[in-house]
Amino acid sequence: MFAIRHKTKKKKNLATKAAHKSAPATGGVNKPHQSHHHAQRHPAESALKSLTSATQKLF
Protein backbone atom coordinates (compact mmCIF):
# COMPACT_ATOMS: atom_id res chain seq x y z
CA MET A 1 0.00 0.00 0.00
CA PHE A 2 2.57 2.59 1.08
CA ALA A 3 6.11 2.61 -0.21
CA ILE A 4 8.76 2.32 2.48
CA ARG A 5 11.26 5.16 2.33
CA HIS A 6 14.78 4.58 3.49
CA LYS A 7 16.43 7.30 5.54
CA THR A 8 19.32 8.22 3.26
CA LYS A 9 20.98 11.59 2.91
CA LYS A 10 20.56 13.32 -0.42
CA LYS A 11 23.77 13.91 -2.31
CA LYS A 12 24.46 17.55 -3.02
CA ASN A 13 25.02 18.60 -6.57
CA LEU A 14 28.68 19.58 -6.97
CA ALA A 15 27.85 22.39 -9.41
CA THR A 16 25.61 24.19 -6.93
CA LYS A 17 28.14 23.68 -4.15
CA ALA A 18 30.84 25.34 -6.26
CA ALA A 19 28.48 28.17 -7.20
CA HIS A 20 27.73 28.85 -3.53
CA LYS A 21 31.43 29.10 -2.75
CA SER A 22 32.12 31.52 -5.61
CA ALA A 23 29.11 33.74 -4.87
CA PRO A 24 29.69 36.85 -2.74
CA ALA A 25 29.03 36.38 0.97
CA THR A 26 26.70 39.38 1.26
CA GLY A 27 24.83 41.41 -1.32
CA GLY A 28 24.75 39.64 -4.64
CA VAL A 29 23.47 41.20 -7.84
CA ASN A 30 22.95 44.95 -7.56
CA LYS A 31 19.60 46.29 -8.69
CA PRO A 32 19.60 49.40 -10.88
CA HIS A 33 19.04 52.61 -8.96
CA GLN A 34 15.36 53.48 -8.82
CA SER A 35 14.74 57.14 -9.42
CA HIS A 36 11.88 58.94 -7.71
CA HIS A 37 10.47 60.89 -10.63
CA HIS A 38 6.87 60.51 -9.57
CA ALA A 39 7.23 61.54 -5.94
CA GLN A 40 4.20 63.62 -5.02
CA ARG A 41 4.67 66.89 -3.22
CA HIS A 42 2.76 67.74 -0.07
CA PRO A 43 -0.40 69.81 -0.79
CA ALA A 44 0.67 72.47 1.72
CA GLU A 45 3.92 72.98 -0.18
CA SER A 46 2.14 74.09 -3.36
CA ALA A 47 -0.20 76.33 -1.35
CA LEU A 48 2.75 77.94 0.39
CA LYS A 49 4.47 78.58 -2.95
CA SER A 50 1.39 80.27 -4.38
CA LEU A 51 0.98 82.41 -1.25
CA THR A 52 4.59 83.56 -1.26
CA SER A 53 4.47 84.42 -4.95
CA ALA A 54 1.22 86.37 -4.42
CA THR A 55 2.65 88.33 -1.48
CA GLN A 56 5.83 89.11 -3.40
CA LYS A 57 3.76 90.60 -6.21
CA LEU A 58 2.00 92.92 -3.73
CA PHE A 59 5.22 94.47 -2.41
PDB file of N, CA and C in Angstrom:
ATOM      1  N   MET A   1       0.817  -1.183   0.000  1.00  0.00           N
ATOM      2  CA  MET A   1       0.000   0.000   0.000  1.00  0.00           C
ATOM      3  C   MET A   1       0.872   1.263   0.000  1.00  0.00           C
ATOM      4  N   PHE A   2       1.681   1.442   1.023  1.00  0.00           N
ATOM      5  CA  PHE A   2       2.572   2.592   1.080  1.00  0.00           C
ATOM      6  C   PHE A   2       3.999   2.139   0.808  1.00  0.00           C
ATOM      7  N   ALA A   3       4.721   2.942   0.071  1.00  0.00           N
ATOM      8  CA  ALA A   3       6.113   2.611  -0.214  1.00  0.00           C
ATOM      9  C   ALA A   3       6.970   2.955   1.000  1.00  0.00           C
ATOM     10  N   ILE A   4       7.880   2.081   1.334  1.00  0.00           N
ATOM     11  CA  ILE A   4       8.762   2.322   2.478  1.00  0.00           C
ATOM     12  C   ILE A   4       9.937   3.172   2.005  1.00  0.00           C
ATOM     13  N   ARG A   5      10.152   4.287   2.700  1.00  0.00           N
ATOM     14  CA  ARG A   5      11.264   5.159   2.333  1.00  0.00           C
ATOM     15  C   ARG A   5      12.431   4.885   3.269  1.00  0.00           C
ATOM     16  N   HIS A   6      13.579   4.778   2.698  1.00  0.00           N
ATOM     17  CA  HIS A   6      14.781   4.581   3.494  1.00  0.00           C
ATOM     18  C   HIS A   6      15.340   5.941   3.876  1.00  0.00           C
ATOM     19  N   LYS A   7      15.857   6.035   5.068  1.00  0.00           N
ATOM     20  CA  LYS A   7      16.430   7.300   5.537  1.00  0.00           C
ATOM     21  C   LYS A   7      17.860   7.425   5.016  1.00  0.00           C
ATOM     22  N   THR A   8      17.990   7.998   3.841  1.00  0.00           N
ATOM     23  CA  THR A   8      19.315   8.219   3.265  1.00  0.00           C
ATOM     24  C   THR A   8      19.491   9.699   3.016  1.00  0.00           C
ATOM     25  N   LYS A   9      20.702  10.176   3.155  1.00  0.00           N
ATOM     26  CA  LYS A   9      20.984  11.585   2.905  1.00  0.00           C
ATOM     27  C   LYS A   9      21.050  11.828   1.405  1.00  0.00           C
ATOM     28  N   LYS A  10      20.497  12.967   0.994  1.00  0.00           N
ATOM     29  CA  LYS A  10      20.556  13.322  -0.420  1.00  0.00           C
ATOM     30  C   LYS A  10      21.952  13.825  -0.745  1.00  0.00           C
ATOM     31  N   LYS A  11      22.452  13.436  -1.895  1.00  0.00           N
ATOM     32  CA  LYS A  11      23.770  13.906  -2.314  1.00  0.00           C
ATOM     33  C   LYS A  11      23.629  15.298  -2.905  1.00  0.00           C
ATOM     34  N   LYS A  12      24.509  16.191  -2.486  1.00  0.00           N
ATOM     35  CA  LYS A  12      24.461  17.553  -3.015  1.00  0.00           C
ATOM     36  C   LYS A  12      25.062  17.578  -4.415  1.00  0.00           C
ATOM     37  N   ASN A  13      24.496  18.420  -5.231  1.00  0.00           N
ATOM     38  CA  ASN A  13      25.025  18.598  -6.567  1.00  0.00           C
ATOM     39  C   ASN A  13      26.325  19.395  -6.471  1.00  0.00           C
ATOM     40  N   LEU A  14      27.378  18.919  -7.080  1.00  0.00           N
ATOM     41  CA  LEU A  14      28.679  19.578  -6.969  1.00  0.00           C
ATOM     42  C   LEU A  14      28.683  20.942  -7.647  1.00  0.00           C
ATOM     43  N   ALA A  15      27.890  21.107  -8.700  1.00  0.00           N
ATOM     44  CA  ALA A  15      27.853  22.386  -9.412  1.00  0.00           C
ATOM     45  C   ALA A  15      27.269  23.479  -8.526  1.00  0.00           C
ATOM     46  N   THR A  16      26.212  23.171  -7.796  1.00  0.00           N
ATOM     47  CA  THR A  16      25.608  24.187  -6.933  1.00  0.00           C
ATOM     48  C   THR A  16      26.507  24.486  -5.749  1.00  0.00           C
ATOM     49  N   LYS A  17      27.219  23.477  -5.278  1.00  0.00           N
ATOM     50  CA  LYS A  17      28.136  23.680  -4.154  1.00  0.00           C
ATOM     51  C   LYS A  17      29.253  24.634  -4.564  1.00  0.00           C
ATOM     52  N   ALA A  18      29.785  24.467  -5.772  1.00  0.00           N
ATOM     53  CA  ALA A  18      30.845  25.344  -6.262  1.00  0.00           C
ATOM     54  C   ALA A  18      30.309  26.752  -6.498  1.00  0.00           C
ATOM     55  N   ALA A  19      29.071  26.851  -6.949  1.00  0.00           N
ATOM     56  CA  ALA A  19      28.479  28.167  -7.199  1.00  0.00           C
ATOM     57  C   ALA A  19      28.285  28.919  -5.896  1.00  0.00           C
ATOM     58  N   HIS A  20      27.917  28.206  -4.833  1.00  0.00           N
ATOM     59  CA  HIS A  20      27.731  28.854  -3.533  1.00  0.00           C
ATOM     60  C   HIS A  20      29.049  29.382  -2.997  1.00  0.00           C
ATOM     61  N   LYS A  21      30.127  28.662  -3.256  1.00  0.00           N
ATOM     62  CA  LYS A  21      31.426  29.100  -2.755  1.00  0.00           C
ATOM     63  C   LYS A  21      31.924  30.324  -3.512  1.00  0.00           C
ATOM     64  N   SER A  22      31.623  30.406  -4.807  1.00  0.00           N
ATOM     65  CA  SER A  22      32.124  31.518  -5.610  1.00  0.00           C
ATOM     66  C   SER A  22      31.244  32.761  -5.491  1.00  0.00           C
ATOM     67  N   ALA A  23      30.019  32.605  -5.001  1.00  0.00           N
ATOM     68  CA  ALA A  23      29.107  33.740  -4.870  1.00  0.00           C
ATOM     69  C   ALA A  23      29.576  34.647  -3.734  1.00  0.00           C
ATOM     70  N   PRO A  24      29.302  35.950  -3.819  1.00  0.00           N
ATOM     71  CA  PRO A  24      29.693  36.854  -2.737  1.00  0.00           C
ATOM     72  C   PRO A  24      28.952  36.511  -1.442  1.00  0.00           C
ATOM     73  N   ALA A  25      29.608  36.754  -0.321  1.00  0.00           N
ATOM     74  CA  ALA A  25      29.035  36.384   0.970  1.00  0.00           C
ATOM     75  C   ALA A  25      27.785  37.208   1.275  1.00  0.00           C
ATOM     76  N   THR A  26      27.857  38.524   1.016  1.00  0.00           N
ATOM     77  CA  THR A  26      26.696  39.382   1.260  1.00  0.00           C
ATOM     78  C   THR A  26      26.399  40.158  -0.008  1.00  0.00           C
ATOM     79  N   GLY A  27      25.183  40.598  -0.153  1.00  0.00           N
ATOM     80  CA  GLY A  27      24.827  41.414  -1.319  1.00  0.00           C
ATOM     81  C   GLY A  27      24.344  40.546  -2.450  1.00  0.00           C
ATOM     82  N   GLY A  28      25.157  40.405  -3.471  1.00  0.00           N
ATOM     83  CA  GLY A  28      24.754  39.644  -4.640  1.00  0.00           C
ATOM     84  C   GLY A  28      24.659  40.574  -5.828  1.00  0.00           C
ATOM     85  N   VAL A  29      23.646  40.387  -6.645  1.00  0.00           N
ATOM     86  CA  VAL A  29      23.473  41.197  -7.842  1.00  0.00           C
ATOM     87  C   VAL A  29      22.854  42.534  -7.448  1.00  0.00           C
ATOM     88  N   ASN A  30      23.471  43.618  -7.882  1.00  0.00           N
ATOM     89  CA  ASN A  30      22.953  44.947  -7.563  1.00  0.00           C
ATOM     90  C   ASN A  30      21.788  45.282  -8.473  1.00  0.00           C
ATOM     91  N   LYS A  31      20.736  45.834  -7.893  1.00  0.00           N
ATOM     92  CA  LYS A  31      19.598  46.286  -8.686  1.00  0.00           C
ATOM     93  C   LYS A  31      19.905  47.677  -9.216  1.00  0.00           C
ATOM     94  N   PRO A  32      19.389  48.038 -10.387  1.00  0.00           N
ATOM     95  CA  PRO A  32      19.604  49.397 -10.882  1.00  0.00           C
ATOM     96  C   PRO A  32      18.939  50.415  -9.968  1.00  0.00           C
ATOM     97  N   HIS A  33      19.544  51.574  -9.867  1.00  0.00           N
ATOM     98  CA  HIS A  33      19.041  52.611  -8.962  1.00  0.00           C
ATOM     99  C   HIS A  33      17.661  53.062  -9.409  1.00  0.00           C
ATOM    100  N   GLN A  34      16.718  53.050  -8.491  1.00  0.00           N
ATOM    101  CA  GLN A  34      15.362  53.477  -8.816  1.00  0.00           C
ATOM    102  C   GLN A  34      15.237  54.968  -8.557  1.00  0.00           C
ATOM    103  N   SER A  35      14.896  55.700  -9.587  1.00  0.00           N
ATOM    104  CA  SER A  35      14.740  57.140  -9.417  1.00  0.00           C
ATOM    105  C   SER A  35      13.324  57.450  -8.950  1.00  0.00           C
ATOM    106  N   HIS A  36      13.170  58.551  -8.267  1.00  0.00           N
ATOM    107  CA  HIS A  36      11.876  58.936  -7.710  1.00  0.00           C
ATOM    108  C   HIS A  36      11.303  60.101  -8.515  1.00  0.00           C
ATOM    109  N   HIS A  37      10.995  59.836  -9.775  1.00  0.00           N
ATOM    110  CA  HIS A  37      10.466  60.894 -10.634  1.00  0.00           C
ATOM    111  C   HIS A  37       9.040  61.261 -10.259  1.00  0.00           C
ATOM    112  N   HIS A  38       8.292  60.294  -9.788  1.00  0.00           N
ATOM    113  CA  HIS A  38       6.868  60.510  -9.568  1.00  0.00           C
ATOM    114  C   HIS A  38       6.533  60.746  -8.103  1.00  0.00           C
ATOM    115  N   ALA A  39       7.498  61.273  -7.358  1.00  0.00           N
ATOM    116  CA  ALA A  39       7.235  61.544  -5.944  1.00  0.00           C
ATOM    117  C   ALA A  39       6.291  62.734  -5.845  1.00  0.00           C
ATOM    118  N   GLN A  40       5.189  62.555  -5.135  1.00  0.00           N
ATOM    119  CA  GLN A  40       4.198  63.621  -5.019  1.00  0.00           C
ATOM    120  C   GLN A  40       4.610  64.600  -3.938  1.00  0.00           C
ATOM    121  N   ARG A  41       4.364  65.865  -4.208  1.00  0.00           N
ATOM    122  CA  ARG A  41       4.665  66.892  -3.219  1.00  0.00           C
ATOM    123  C   ARG A  41       3.493  67.019  -2.252  1.00  0.00           C
ATOM    124  N   HIS A  42       3.790  67.541  -1.085  1.00  0.00           N
ATOM    125  CA  HIS A  42       2.763  67.744  -0.073  1.00  0.00           C
ATOM    126  C   HIS A  42       1.847  68.871  -0.538  1.00  0.00           C
ATOM    127  N   PRO A  43       0.526  68.770  -0.332  1.00  0.00           N
ATOM    128  CA  PRO A  43      -0.396  69.814  -0.793  1.00  0.00           C
ATOM    129  C   PRO A  43      -0.100  71.179  -0.173  1.00  0.00           C
ATOM    130  N   ALA A  44       0.378  71.193   1.062  1.00  0.00           N
ATOM    131  CA  ALA A  44       0.670  72.471   1.718  1.00  0.00           C
ATOM    132  C   ALA A  44       1.850  73.170   1.060  1.00  0.00           C
ATOM    133  N   GLU A  45       2.737  72.397   0.459  1.00  0.00           N
ATOM    134  CA  GLU A  45       3.915  72.984  -0.178  1.00  0.00           C
ATOM    135  C   GLU A  45       3.511  73.828  -1.387  1.00  0.00           C
ATOM    136  N   SER A  46       2.582  73.325  -2.193  1.00  0.00           N
ATOM    137  CA  SER A  46       2.139  74.086  -3.359  1.00  0.00           C
ATOM    138  C   SER A  46       1.336  75.310  -2.933  1.00  0.00           C
ATOM    139  N   ALA A  47       0.564  75.187  -1.852  1.00  0.00           N
ATOM    140  CA  ALA A  47      -0.204  76.331  -1.351  1.00  0.00           C
ATOM    141  C   ALA A  47       0.732  77.409  -0.832  1.00  0.00           C
ATOM    142  N   LEU A  48       1.781  76.994  -0.151  1.00  0.00           N
ATOM    143  CA  LEU A  48       2.752  77.943   0.389  1.00  0.00           C
ATOM    144  C   LEU A  48       3.477  78.677  -0.735  1.00  0.00           C
ATOM    145  N   LYS A  49       3.800  77.949  -1.807  1.00  0.00           N
ATOM    146  CA  LYS A  49       4.471  78.581  -2.950  1.00  0.00           C
ATOM    147  C   LYS A  49       3.579  79.640  -3.583  1.00  0.00           C
ATOM    148  N   SER A  50       2.303  79.321  -3.747  1.00  0.00           N
ATOM    149  CA  SER A  50       1.394  80.274  -4.381  1.00  0.00           C
ATOM    150  C   SER A  50       1.174  81.492  -3.483  1.00  0.00           C
ATOM    151  N   LEU A  51       1.137  81.285  -2.172  1.00  0.00           N
ATOM    152  CA  LEU A  51       0.976  82.411  -1.248  1.00  0.00           C
ATOM    153  C   LEU A  51       2.196  83.326  -1.260  1.00  0.00           C
ATOM    154  N   THR A  52       3.377  82.736  -1.266  1.00  0.00           N
ATOM    155  CA  THR A  52       4.587  83.565  -1.255  1.00  0.00           C
ATOM    156  C   THR A  52       4.725  84.337  -2.559  1.00  0.00           C
ATOM    157  N   SER A  53       4.373  83.706  -3.674  1.00  0.00           N
ATOM    158  CA  SER A  53       4.469  84.424  -4.946  1.00  0.00           C
ATOM    159  C   SER A  53       3.433  85.550  -5.009  1.00  0.00           C
ATOM    160  N   ALA A  54       2.255  85.333  -4.426  1.00  0.00           N
ATOM    161  CA  ALA A  54       1.217  86.368  -4.420  1.00  0.00           C
ATOM    162  C   ALA A  54       1.622  87.537  -3.528  1.00  0.00           C
ATOM    163  N   THR A  55       2.228  87.238  -2.381  1.00  0.00           N
ATOM    164  CA  THR A  55       2.647  88.326  -1.479  1.00  0.00           C
ATOM    165  C   THR A  55       3.831  89.086  -2.049  1.00  0.00           C
ATOM    166  N   GLN A  56       4.687  88.429  -2.792  1.00  0.00           N
ATOM    167  CA  GLN A  56       5.829  89.114  -3.401  1.00  0.00           C
ATOM    168  C   GLN A  56       5.360  90.081  -4.485  1.00  0.00           C
ATOM    169  N   LYS A  57       4.291  89.718  -5.167  1.00  0.00           N
ATOM    170  CA  LYS A  57       3.761  90.598  -6.212  1.00  0.00           C
ATOM    171  C   LYS A  57       3.146  91.858  -5.617  1.00  0.00           C
ATOM    172  N   LEU A  58       2.618  91.762  -4.375  1.00  0.00           N
ATOM    173  CA  LEU A  58       2.004  92.918  -3.728  1.00  0.00           C
ATOM    174  C   LEU A  58       3.046  93.968  -3.335  1.00  0.00           C
ATOM    175  N   PHE A  59       4.212  93.523  -2.900  1.00  0.00           N
ATOM    176  CA  PHE A  59       5.215  94.475  -2.408  1.00  0.00           C
ATOM    177  C   PHE A  59       6.224  94.825  -3.445  1.00  0.00           C
TER     178      PHE A  59
END
